[in-house]
Short mmCIF file of C-alpha atoms in Angstrom, two decimals:
data_model
loop_
_atom_site.label_atom_id
_atom_site.label_comp_id
_atom_site.label_asym_id
_atom_site.label_seq_id
_atom_site.Cartn_x
_atom_site.Cartn_y
_atom_site.Cartn_z
CA GLY A 1 -34.42 -66.31 25.57
CA ASP A 2 -36.19 -69.39 26.83
CA SER A 3 -34.66 -71.74 29.56
CA VAL A 4 -35.20 -74.68 31.53
CA THR A 5 -33.40 -75.21 35.11
CA GLN A 6 -33.30 -78.76 36.60
CA MET A 7 -32.16 -79.64 39.83
CA GLU A 8 -28.67 -81.29 39.61
CA GLY A 9 -28.37 -85.10 40.13
CA PRO A 10 -27.68 -87.84 40.57
CA VAL A 11 -31.09 -88.20 42.72
CA THR A 12 -30.51 -91.66 44.60
CA LEU A 13 -33.45 -93.13 46.33
CA SER A 14 -34.26 -96.40 47.81
CA GLU A 15 -37.30 -98.18 46.21
CA GLU A 16 -40.53 -97.08 47.42
CA ALA A 17 -39.45 -93.73 48.30
CA PHE A 18 -41.08 -90.39 47.04
CA LEU A 19 -39.72 -88.52 44.18
CA THR A 20 -39.37 -84.84 43.68
CA ILE A 21 -37.53 -83.56 40.55
CA ASN A 22 -37.64 -79.76 40.51
CA CYS A 23 -38.12 -78.02 37.09
CA THR A 24 -38.19 -74.01 36.69
CA TYR A 25 -38.67 -72.28 33.57
CA THR A 26 -38.50 -68.82 31.84
CA ALA A 27 -40.23 -68.17 28.59
CA THR A 28 -41.52 -65.01 26.48
CA GLY A 29 -44.81 -66.59 25.78
CA TYR A 30 -47.22 -69.04 27.00
CA PRO A 31 -45.29 -72.42 26.77
CA SER A 32 -46.28 -75.95 26.69
CA LEU A 33 -44.34 -78.03 29.40
CA PHE A 34 -43.02 -81.67 28.91
CA TRP A 35 -41.01 -84.22 31.04
CA TYR A 36 -38.90 -86.52 28.85
CA VAL A 37 -37.05 -89.84 29.97
CA GLN A 38 -34.18 -91.43 28.83
CA TYR A 39 -33.17 -94.87 29.89
CA PRO A 40 -29.80 -96.10 29.47
CA GLY A 41 -28.63 -96.70 25.91
CA GLU A 42 -32.25 -95.42 24.39
CA GLY A 43 -33.72 -92.39 23.15
CA LEU A 44 -35.88 -89.85 24.99
CA GLN A 45 -39.38 -90.86 25.48
CA LEU A 46 -42.30 -88.57 26.13
CA LEU A 47 -43.65 -88.95 29.57
CA LEU A 48 -45.93 -86.44 30.34
CA LYS A 49 -47.17 -83.02 29.20
CA ALA A 50 -49.12 -80.07 30.33
CA THR A 51 -50.35 -77.16 27.68
CA LYS A 52 -51.92 -74.50 30.10
CA ALA A 53 -51.63 -73.24 33.60
CA ASP A 54 -52.89 -75.70 36.42
CA ASP A 55 -52.93 -78.76 33.94
CA LYS A 56 -51.50 -81.96 35.66
CA GLY A 57 -49.79 -84.35 33.21
CA SER A 58 -49.56 -87.80 34.54
CA ASN A 59 -48.25 -91.23 33.41
CA LYS A 60 -46.76 -94.47 34.65
CA GLY A 61 -47.24 -92.93 38.31
CA PHE A 62 -45.64 -89.79 37.61
CA GLU A 63 -47.25 -86.47 37.79
CA ALA A 64 -46.36 -82.97 37.19
CA THR A 65 -48.39 -79.62 37.42
CA TYR A 66 -48.09 -76.60 35.30
CA ARG A 67 -47.79 -73.85 37.85
CA LYS A 68 -47.61 -70.40 35.83
CA GLU A 69 -47.64 -68.39 38.92
CA THR A 70 -44.15 -70.03 40.25
CA THR A 71 -42.93 -70.75 36.61
CA SER A 72 -42.45 -74.57 37.57
CA PHE A 73 -43.22 -78.04 36.38
CA HIS A 74 -42.03 -80.42 39.19
CA LEU A 75 -42.14 -84.09 38.58
CA GLU A 76 -43.13 -86.15 41.48
CA LYS A 77 -43.81 -90.10 42.02
CA GLY A 78 -45.20 -91.58 45.17
CA SER A 79 -43.36 -94.70 45.22
CA VAL A 80 -40.28 -95.19 42.71
CA GLN A 81 -39.07 -98.43 41.44
CA VAL A 82 -35.81 -99.83 40.25
CA SER A 83 -37.12 -99.40 36.92
CA ASP A 84 -37.52 -95.84 37.16
CA SER A 85 -33.71 -95.25 37.42
CA ALA A 86 -33.05 -92.95 34.23
CA VAL A 87 -32.21 -89.46 33.12
CA TYR A 88 -35.30 -87.05 33.41
CA PHE A 89 -35.31 -84.10 31.13
CA CYS A 90 -37.81 -81.10 31.69
CA ALA A 91 -38.46 -79.15 28.37
CA LEU A 92 -40.64 -76.38 27.05
CA SER A 93 -42.19 -75.27 23.64
CA GLU A 94 -43.49 -72.11 22.88
CA ARG A 95 -46.94 -71.61 21.51
CA TYR A 96 -45.85 -69.11 18.88
CA ASN A 97 -43.11 -71.17 17.70
CA ALA A 98 -45.01 -73.10 14.85
CA GLY A 99 -42.40 -75.87 14.73
CA ASN A 100 -42.76 -76.51 18.59
CA MET A 101 -38.81 -76.40 18.96
CA LEU A 102 -38.02 -77.57 22.41
CA THR A 103 -35.84 -76.17 25.01
CA PHE A 104 -34.55 -78.81 27.49
CA GLY A 105 -33.14 -78.69 31.01
CA GLY A 106 -29.77 -80.37 31.47
CA GLY A 107 -31.44 -83.48 32.68
CA THR A 108 -31.50 -85.42 36.26
CA ARG A 109 -30.13 -88.73 36.87
CA LEU A 110 -32.35 -90.69 39.19
CA MET A 111 -30.77 -93.85 40.65
CA VAL A 112 -33.22 -96.15 42.68
CA LYS A 113 -31.79 -99.01 44.68
CA PRO A 114 -33.49 -102.05 45.82
CA GLU B 1 -46.76 -97.99 14.80
CA ALA B 2 -42.92 -98.24 14.29
CA GLY B 3 -40.81 -95.42 16.10
CA VAL B 4 -38.36 -93.15 14.71
CA VAL B 5 -35.37 -95.21 13.32
CA GLN B 6 -31.77 -94.00 13.30
CA SER B 7 -28.58 -95.74 11.78
CA PRO B 8 -25.92 -96.38 12.52
CA ARG B 9 -26.34 -96.54 16.49
CA TYR B 10 -22.80 -96.13 17.15
CA LYS B 11 -19.97 -94.58 15.22
CA ILE B 12 -16.10 -94.33 15.64
CA ILE B 13 -13.99 -92.25 13.38
CA GLU B 14 -10.80 -90.49 13.32
CA LYS B 15 -10.74 -86.33 13.45
CA LYS B 16 -10.90 -85.08 9.87
CA GLN B 17 -13.03 -87.92 8.56
CA PRO B 18 -16.56 -87.53 7.13
CA VAL B 19 -19.49 -89.24 8.79
CA ALA B 20 -23.23 -89.28 7.88
CA PHE B 21 -26.15 -90.13 10.03
CA TRP B 22 -29.67 -91.47 8.72
CA CYS B 23 -33.10 -90.90 10.16
CA ASN B 24 -36.40 -92.37 9.05
CA PRO B 25 -39.20 -90.64 10.77
CA ILE B 26 -42.70 -91.73 11.94
CA SER B 27 -45.18 -92.31 8.99
CA GLY B 28 -47.09 -89.07 8.70
CA HIS B 29 -44.90 -86.73 10.57
CA ASN B 30 -44.16 -83.80 8.43
CA THR B 31 -41.89 -82.02 11.21
CA LEU B 32 -38.22 -83.53 11.61
CA TYR B 33 -35.51 -82.30 14.17
CA TRP B 34 -31.97 -83.17 14.44
CA TYR B 35 -30.49 -82.63 18.03
CA ARG B 36 -27.12 -82.80 19.47
CA GLN B 37 -26.54 -84.13 23.06
CA ASN B 38 -23.19 -83.85 24.65
CA LEU B 39 -22.43 -85.94 27.65
CA GLY B 40 -24.18 -84.92 30.98
CA GLN B 41 -26.54 -82.15 29.32
CA GLY B 42 -29.81 -81.99 27.68
CA PRO B 43 -30.42 -81.96 23.59
CA GLU B 44 -29.53 -78.74 21.65
CA LEU B 45 -31.31 -78.30 18.35
CA LEU B 46 -29.36 -78.30 15.03
CA ILE B 47 -31.64 -77.97 12.44
CA ARG B 48 -35.74 -78.55 11.60
CA TYR B 49 -37.37 -79.43 8.62
CA GLU B 50 -40.95 -78.75 7.97
CA ASN B 51 -41.61 -81.43 5.17
CA GLU B 52 -38.46 -80.98 2.94
CA GLU B 53 -37.71 -77.28 3.77
CA ALA B 54 -35.21 -76.48 6.48
CA VAL B 55 -36.90 -73.71 8.26
CA ASP B 56 -34.36 -73.29 11.21
CA ASP B 57 -30.95 -74.12 10.90
CA SER B 58 -29.48 -71.19 12.63
CA GLN B 59 -27.67 -73.58 15.37
CA LEU B 60 -26.26 -75.66 12.75
CA PRO B 61 -22.24 -75.14 12.26
CA LYS B 62 -22.35 -74.68 8.32
CA ASP B 63 -18.74 -74.75 7.90
CA ARG B 64 -18.95 -78.44 8.72
CA PHE B 65 -22.41 -79.77 8.85
CA SER B 66 -24.75 -80.48 6.44
CA ALA B 67 -28.28 -82.08 6.29
CA GLU B 68 -30.84 -82.91 3.59
CA ARG B 69 -34.52 -84.32 3.95
CA LEU B 70 -35.17 -85.37 0.27
CA LYS B 71 -38.78 -85.75 -0.50
CA GLY B 72 -39.80 -84.84 2.70
CA VAL B 73 -39.22 -88.01 4.44
CA ASP B 74 -35.91 -89.53 5.33
CA SER B 75 -33.02 -87.24 6.36
CA THR B 76 -29.28 -87.38 6.64
CA LEU B 77 -27.03 -85.22 8.72
CA LYS B 78 -23.49 -85.01 7.63
CA ILE B 79 -20.09 -83.77 9.21
CA GLN B 80 -17.06 -83.30 7.04
CA PRO B 81 -14.69 -83.18 8.30
CA ALA B 82 -15.23 -84.20 12.12
CA GLU B 83 -13.17 -82.80 14.90
CA LEU B 84 -12.81 -84.14 18.46
CA GLY B 85 -15.57 -81.54 19.97
CA ASP B 86 -18.24 -83.45 17.54
CA SER B 87 -18.41 -86.25 19.96
CA ALA B 88 -21.86 -86.43 21.14
CA VAL B 89 -25.14 -88.29 20.70
CA TYR B 90 -27.00 -87.29 17.54
CA LEU B 91 -30.62 -87.42 18.03
CA CYS B 92 -33.51 -87.38 15.56
CA ALA B 93 -36.94 -86.42 16.46
CA THR B 94 -40.31 -86.16 14.61
CA GLY B 95 -43.61 -84.72 14.89
CA THR B 96 -46.71 -82.94 13.76
CA SER B 97 -47.91 -79.39 13.98
CA GLY B 98 -49.77 -79.66 17.09
CA VAL B 99 -48.29 -79.48 20.70
CA GLY B 100 -48.21 -83.46 21.09
CA GLY B 101 -44.50 -83.31 21.67
CA GLN B 102 -41.65 -84.97 19.59
CA PHE B 103 -40.90 -88.50 19.27
CA PHE B 104 -37.13 -89.28 19.48
CA GLY B 105 -35.16 -91.99 17.92
CA PRO B 106 -32.54 -93.84 19.87
CA GLY B 107 -29.56 -91.61 18.64
CA THR B 108 -26.33 -92.10 17.15
CA ARG B 109 -23.36 -92.09 19.53
CA LEU B 110 -20.31 -90.55 17.51
CA THR B 111 -16.96 -90.80 19.05
CA VAL B 112 -14.01 -88.98 17.18
CA LEU B 113 -10.64 -90.10 18.11
#
């Protein structure tokens, strides 16, 4: 079955540091890929997405590129802020699934210190 | 545009008691999902609705969980009776038939004592 694997956290960085959160996936078809963010006490918010190979999703300074050859969708940001502290979830949705059911990774907690 | 609304935000009950969660989707979103998120883990799908029809409930523990989506809009998820292991955050998400992703509500944090 489909699965998503993320690097375990917490990831602790100083403000303005470079961020990478690794995400790899296994899928039987050709999935769409997503990053969701969950701020403390809030629900999940869609951060960015990519629907085909080599697509780059971007939002709020975050980027991720759909790499089919390495089955990866790593999240990056050039300069993190304290306000980026949250839990980040990588997810996939198979195209054949008309309901677009999401399969999530376990989440990676990011802590940014001033 | 209003987001997905869930209530209550928090619920504390004793084991063997019933509990219900309510979700109001974004207007026009025909697909509705209920997920359970255990502490430190990603959400796991419980049930998916297309309009008022439950099209995927294979992960729903049907001995104690039930859900409904009358008129294809609001949905309720019920647990009766609750067990200690049901303590989790229950998330509602809605979407359309495209690949635009799902929109999540804030969740209901359930604590079973």
